[in-house]
Amino acid sequence: GNKLVQSSLDNLGYSLTMMNQYEKALKSYEEIWETQKVSSDTTEEKILTMKKLIVCCVRLEQHERAFKFLETLEDTQANIDDESRDVYLTRKMMGEVNYQIMKLPSLSDQTNRAVGFALCMGETEEDVDLEEWVIRKPENTSKMS
């Protein structure tokens, strides 16, 4: 893929997440991912993009999509080191995201239930914990290669 385009999309995605515009950020990251997953980019680069996609999906409560990306991410990370902290964090996230999927059977149901949940749940550990999943500012890779 074109590194310059990718880098611009990455910067754009980051800026959008800073403004909580996760839907638009997701589009940028998806564009990167489309070219990246079939490219010879390093595994590290692909992992970074997948993590960004996952964060956006979770923020947008697109848990099924997040889960699909998490499965790809887990496979990729486990190939490197099945015992790593990264794999552990990915599996932990998979559990949390899966819980969200199980919790809300359908979208039409969701709105009525969300109110009930908000009342009785309060702040619990039942949300997806994004503490370890921060979208960081891309390193400025404006060097023309």
PDB file of C-alpha atoms in Angstrom:
ATOM      1  CA  GLY A   1       0.000   0.000   0.000  1.00  0.00           C
ATOM      2  CA  ASN A   2       1.002   3.615  -0.334  1.00  0.00           C
ATOM      3  CA  LYS A   3       2.774   4.498   2.894  1.00  0.00           C
ATOM      4  CA  LEU A   4       2.035   8.189   2.583  1.00  0.00           C
ATOM      5  CA  VAL A   5      -1.699   7.649   2.176  1.00  0.00           C
ATOM      6  CA  GLN A   6      -1.622   5.194   5.057  1.00  0.00           C
ATOM      7  CA  SER A   7       0.200   7.632   7.272  1.00  0.00           C
ATOM      8  CA  SER A   8      -2.254  10.421   6.428  1.00  0.00           C
ATOM      9  CA  LEU A   9      -5.222   8.158   7.182  1.00  0.00           C
ATOM     10  CA  ASP A  10      -3.568   7.136  10.439  1.00  0.00           C
ATOM     11  CA  ASN A  11      -3.090  10.762  11.483  1.00  0.00           C
ATOM     12  CA  LEU A  12      -6.641  11.546  10.459  1.00  0.00           C
ATOM     13  CA  GLY A  13      -7.981   8.574  12.410  1.00  0.00           C
ATOM     14  CA  TYR A  14      -6.064   9.647  15.475  1.00  0.00           C
ATOM     15  CA  SER A  15      -7.367  13.219  15.277  1.00  0.00           C
ATOM     16  CA  LEU A  16     -10.918  11.930  14.916  1.00  0.00           C
ATOM     17  CA  THR A  17     -10.607   9.689  17.971  1.00  0.00           C
ATOM     18  CA  MET A  18      -9.396  12.698  19.929  1.00  0.00           C
ATOM     19  CA  MET A  19     -12.701  14.380  19.018  1.00  0.00           C
ATOM     20  CA  ASN A  20     -14.657  11.227  19.878  1.00  0.00           C
ATOM     21  CA  GLN A  21     -15.620  10.813  16.226  1.00  0.00           C
ATOM     22  CA  TYR A  22     -15.136   7.074  16.296  1.00  0.00           C
ATOM     23  CA  GLU A  23     -17.355   6.347  13.333  1.00  0.00           C
ATOM     24  CA  LYS A  24     -15.243   8.498  11.029  1.00  0.00           C
ATOM     25  CA  ALA A  25     -12.027   7.248  12.609  1.00  0.00           C
ATOM     26  CA  LEU A  26     -13.166   3.685  11.988  1.00  0.00           C
ATOM     27  CA  LYS A  27     -13.521   4.472   8.272  1.00  0.00           C
ATOM     28  CA  SER A  28      -9.934   5.735   8.135  1.00  0.00           C
ATOM     29  CA  TYR A  29      -8.602   2.701   9.947  1.00  0.00           C
ATOM     30  CA  GLU A  30     -10.671   0.354   7.768  1.00  0.00           C
ATOM     31  CA  GLU A  31      -9.132   1.893   4.689  1.00  0.00           C
ATOM     32  CA  ILE A  32      -5.657   1.301   6.097  1.00  0.00           C
ATOM     33  CA  TRP A  33      -6.606  -2.249   7.036  1.00  0.00           C
ATOM     34  CA  GLU A  34      -7.997  -3.100   3.598  1.00  0.00           C
ATOM     35  CA  THR A  35      -4.638  -2.440   1.971  1.00  0.00           C
ATOM     36  CA  GLN A  36      -2.597  -3.599   4.928  1.00  0.00           C
ATOM     37  CA  LYS A  37      -4.028  -7.069   5.402  1.00  0.00           C
ATOM     38  CA  VAL A  38      -2.940  -8.106   1.910  1.00  0.00           C
ATOM     39  CA  SER A  39       0.314  -6.158   1.975  1.00  0.00           C
ATOM     40  CA  SER A  40       3.768  -7.087   3.155  1.00  0.00           C
ATOM     41  CA  ASP A  41       3.558  -4.628   6.041  1.00  0.00           C
ATOM     42  CA  THR A  42       5.128  -5.860   9.247  1.00  0.00           C
ATOM     43  CA  THR A  43       3.053  -7.829  11.709  1.00  0.00           C
ATOM     44  CA  GLU A  44       3.580  -5.025  14.224  1.00  0.00           C
ATOM     45  CA  GLU A  45       1.969  -2.520  11.878  1.00  0.00           C
ATOM     46  CA  LYS A  46      -0.978  -4.819  11.274  1.00  0.00           C
ATOM     47  CA  ILE A  47      -1.422  -5.407  15.003  1.00  0.00           C
ATOM     48  CA  LEU A  48      -1.476  -1.661  15.658  1.00  0.00           C
ATOM     49  CA  THR A  49      -4.151  -1.136  13.027  1.00  0.00           C
ATOM     50  CA  MET A  50      -6.268  -4.010  14.358  1.00  0.00           C
ATOM     51  CA  LYS A  51      -6.105  -2.565  17.862  1.00  0.00           C
ATOM     52  CA  LYS A  52      -7.324   0.789  16.564  1.00  0.00           C
ATOM     53  CA  LEU A  53     -10.190  -0.886  14.728  1.00  0.00           C
ATOM     54  CA  ILE A  54     -11.127  -2.764  17.903  1.00  0.00           C
ATOM     55  CA  VAL A  55     -11.122   0.372  20.057  1.00  0.00           C
ATOM     56  CA  CYS A  56     -13.357   2.198  17.561  1.00  0.00           C
ATOM     57  CA  CYS A  57     -15.770  -0.741  17.320  1.00  0.00           C
ATOM     58  CA  VAL A  58     -16.010  -1.018  21.108  1.00  0.00           C
ATOM     59  CA  ARG A  59     -16.559   2.716  21.498  1.00  0.00           C
ATOM     60  CA  LEU A  60     -19.322   2.486  18.912  1.00  0.00           C
ATOM     61  CA  GLU A  61     -20.699  -0.592  20.672  1.00  0.00           C
ATOM     62  CA  GLN A  62     -20.192  -2.679  17.535  1.00  0.00           C
ATOM     63  CA  HIS A  63     -19.234  -5.634  19.667  1.00  0.00           C
ATOM     64  CA  GLU A  64     -19.673  -8.349  17.031  1.00  0.00           C
ATOM     65  CA  ARG A  65     -17.310  -6.532  14.697  1.00  0.00           C
ATOM     66  CA  ALA A  66     -14.881  -5.887  17.501  1.00  0.00           C
ATOM     67  CA  PHE A  67     -14.910  -9.606  18.274  1.00  0.00           C
ATOM     68  CA  LYS A  68     -14.070 -10.549  14.687  1.00  0.00           C
ATOM     69  CA  PHE A  69     -11.074  -8.207  14.715  1.00  0.00           C
ATOM     70  CA  LEU A  70     -10.070  -9.579  18.122  1.00  0.00           C
ATOM     71  CA  GLU A  71     -10.031 -13.119  16.736  1.00  0.00           C
ATOM     72  CA  THR A  72      -7.739 -12.054  13.892  1.00  0.00           C
ATOM     73  CA  LEU A  73      -5.582 -10.138  16.365  1.00  0.00           C
ATOM     74  CA  GLU A  74      -5.348 -13.104  18.724  1.00  0.00           C
ATOM     75  CA  ASP A  75      -4.276 -15.429  15.908  1.00  0.00           C
ATOM     76  CA  THR A  76      -1.645 -12.958  14.783  1.00  0.00           C
ATOM     77  CA  GLN A  77      -0.288 -12.385  18.285  1.00  0.00           C
ATOM     78  CA  ALA A  78      -0.373 -16.058  19.267  1.00  0.00           C
ATOM     79  CA  ASN A  79       1.764 -16.846  16.219  1.00  0.00           C
ATOM     80  CA  ILE A  80       4.430 -14.563  17.662  1.00  0.00           C
ATOM     81  CA  ASP A  81       4.215 -15.629  21.307  1.00  0.00           C
ATOM     82  CA  ASP A  82       1.251 -17.482  22.714  1.00  0.00           C
ATOM     83  CA  GLU A  83       2.241 -16.654  26.293  1.00  0.00           C
ATOM     84  CA  SER A  84       2.730 -12.925  25.816  1.00  0.00           C
ATOM     85  CA  ARG A  85       0.995 -10.209  27.770  1.00  0.00           C
ATOM     86  CA  ASP A  86      -0.456  -8.961  24.468  1.00  0.00           C
ATOM     87  CA  VAL A  87      -2.225 -12.260  23.899  1.00  0.00           C
ATOM     88  CA  TYR A  88      -3.445 -12.204  27.488  1.00  0.00           C
ATOM     89  CA  LEU A  89      -4.882  -8.700  27.055  1.00  0.00           C
ATOM     90  CA  THR A  90      -6.504  -9.663  23.765  1.00  0.00           C
ATOM     91  CA  ARG A  91      -8.146 -12.708  25.336  1.00  0.00           C
ATOM     92  CA  LYS A  92      -9.309 -10.638  28.295  1.00  0.00           C
ATOM     93  CA  MET A  93     -10.860  -8.150  25.873  1.00  0.00           C
ATOM     94  CA  MET A  94     -12.478 -11.006  23.943  1.00  0.00           C
ATOM     95  CA  GLY A  95     -14.164 -12.137  27.142  1.00  0.00           C
ATOM     96  CA  GLU A  96     -15.424  -8.639  27.900  1.00  0.00           C
ATOM     97  CA  VAL A  97     -16.647  -8.008  24.369  1.00  0.00           C
ATOM     98  CA  ASN A  98     -18.305 -11.415  24.256  1.00  0.00           C
ATOM     99  CA  TYR A  99     -20.073 -10.569  27.491  1.00  0.00           C
ATOM    100  CA  GLN A 100     -21.487  -7.441  25.860  1.00  0.00           C
ATOM    101  CA  ILE A 101     -22.704  -9.506  22.910  1.00  0.00           C
ATOM    102  CA  MET A 102     -24.404 -12.053  25.182  1.00  0.00           C
ATOM    103  CA  LYS A 103     -25.903  -9.336  27.343  1.00  0.00           C
ATOM    104  CA  LEU A 104     -27.809  -7.587  24.565  1.00  0.00           C
ATOM    105  CA  PRO A 105     -29.702 -10.052  22.398  1.00  0.00           C
ATOM    106  CA  SER A 106     -31.096  -7.575  19.908  1.00  0.00           C
ATOM    107  CA  LEU A 107     -30.875  -3.964  18.954  1.00  0.00           C
ATOM    108  CA  SER A 108     -34.587  -3.213  19.356  1.00  0.00           C
ATOM    109  CA  ASP A 109     -34.321  -4.645  22.829  1.00  0.00           C
ATOM    110  CA  GLN A 110     -31.225  -2.679  23.596  1.00  0.00           C
ATOM    111  CA  THR A 111     -32.746   0.747  24.095  1.00  0.00           C
ATOM    112  CA  ASN A 112     -35.300  -0.358  26.668  1.00  0.00           C
ATOM    113  CA  ARG A 113     -32.805  -2.531  28.456  1.00  0.00           C
ATOM    114  CA  ALA A 114     -30.017   0.004  28.498  1.00  0.00           C
ATOM    115  CA  VAL A 115     -32.101   2.221  30.756  1.00  0.00           C
ATOM    116  CA  GLY A 116     -32.733  -0.641  33.145  1.00  0.00           C
ATOM    117  CA  PHE A 117     -29.097  -1.623  33.125  1.00  0.00           C
ATOM    118  CA  ALA A 118     -27.930   1.881  33.781  1.00  0.00           C
ATOM    119  CA  LEU A 119     -30.167   2.053  36.845  1.00  0.00           C
ATOM    120  CA  CYS A 120     -29.204  -1.228  38.419  1.00  0.00           C
ATOM    121  CA  MET A 121     -25.640  -1.649  37.278  1.00  0.00           C
ATOM    122  CA  GLY A 122     -23.951   1.544  38.283  1.00  0.00           C
ATOM    123  CA  GLU A 123     -20.206   1.504  37.713  1.00  0.00           C
ATOM    124  CA  THR A 124     -19.251  -2.128  37.523  1.00  0.00           C
ATOM    125  CA  GLU A 125     -16.503  -4.113  35.926  1.00  0.00           C
ATOM    126  CA  GLU A 126     -18.968  -5.326  33.359  1.00  0.00           C
ATOM    127  CA  ASP A 127     -17.966  -2.809  30.776  1.00  0.00           C
ATOM    128  CA  VAL A 128     -15.230  -3.382  28.294  1.00  0.00           C
ATOM    129  CA  ASP A 129     -12.041  -2.090  29.860  1.00  0.00           C
ATOM    130  CA  LEU A 130     -10.153   0.011  27.335  1.00  0.00           C
ATOM    131  CA  GLU A 131      -7.445   1.126  29.735  1.00  0.00           C
ATOM    132  CA  GLU A 132      -4.761  -0.947  28.001  1.00  0.00           C
ATOM    133  CA  TRP A 133      -6.218  -0.109  24.597  1.00  0.00           C
ATOM    134  CA  VAL A 134      -5.248   3.466  23.945  1.00  0.00           C
ATOM    135  CA  ILE A 135      -4.985   4.837  20.443  1.00  0.00           C
ATOM    136  CA  ARG A 136      -1.656   6.635  20.503  1.00  0.00           C
ATOM    137  CA  LYS A 137      -0.575   9.484  18.324  1.00  0.00           C
ATOM    138  CA  PRO A 138       1.075   8.024  15.232  1.00  0.00           C
ATOM    139  CA  GLU A 139       4.780   8.640  15.029  1.00  0.00           C
ATOM    140  CA  ASN A 140       5.201  11.157  12.312  1.00  0.00           C
ATOM    141  CA  THR A 141       6.343   9.105   9.373  1.00  0.00           C
ATOM    142  CA  SER A 142       6.368  11.879   6.839  1.00  0.00           C
ATOM    143  CA  LYS A 143       9.778  10.753   5.530  1.00  0.00           C
ATOM    144  CA  MET A 144       9.240  10.052   1.892  1.00  0.00           C
ATOM    145  CA  SER A 145      10.450   6.509   1.401  1.00  0.00           C
TER     146      SER A 145
END
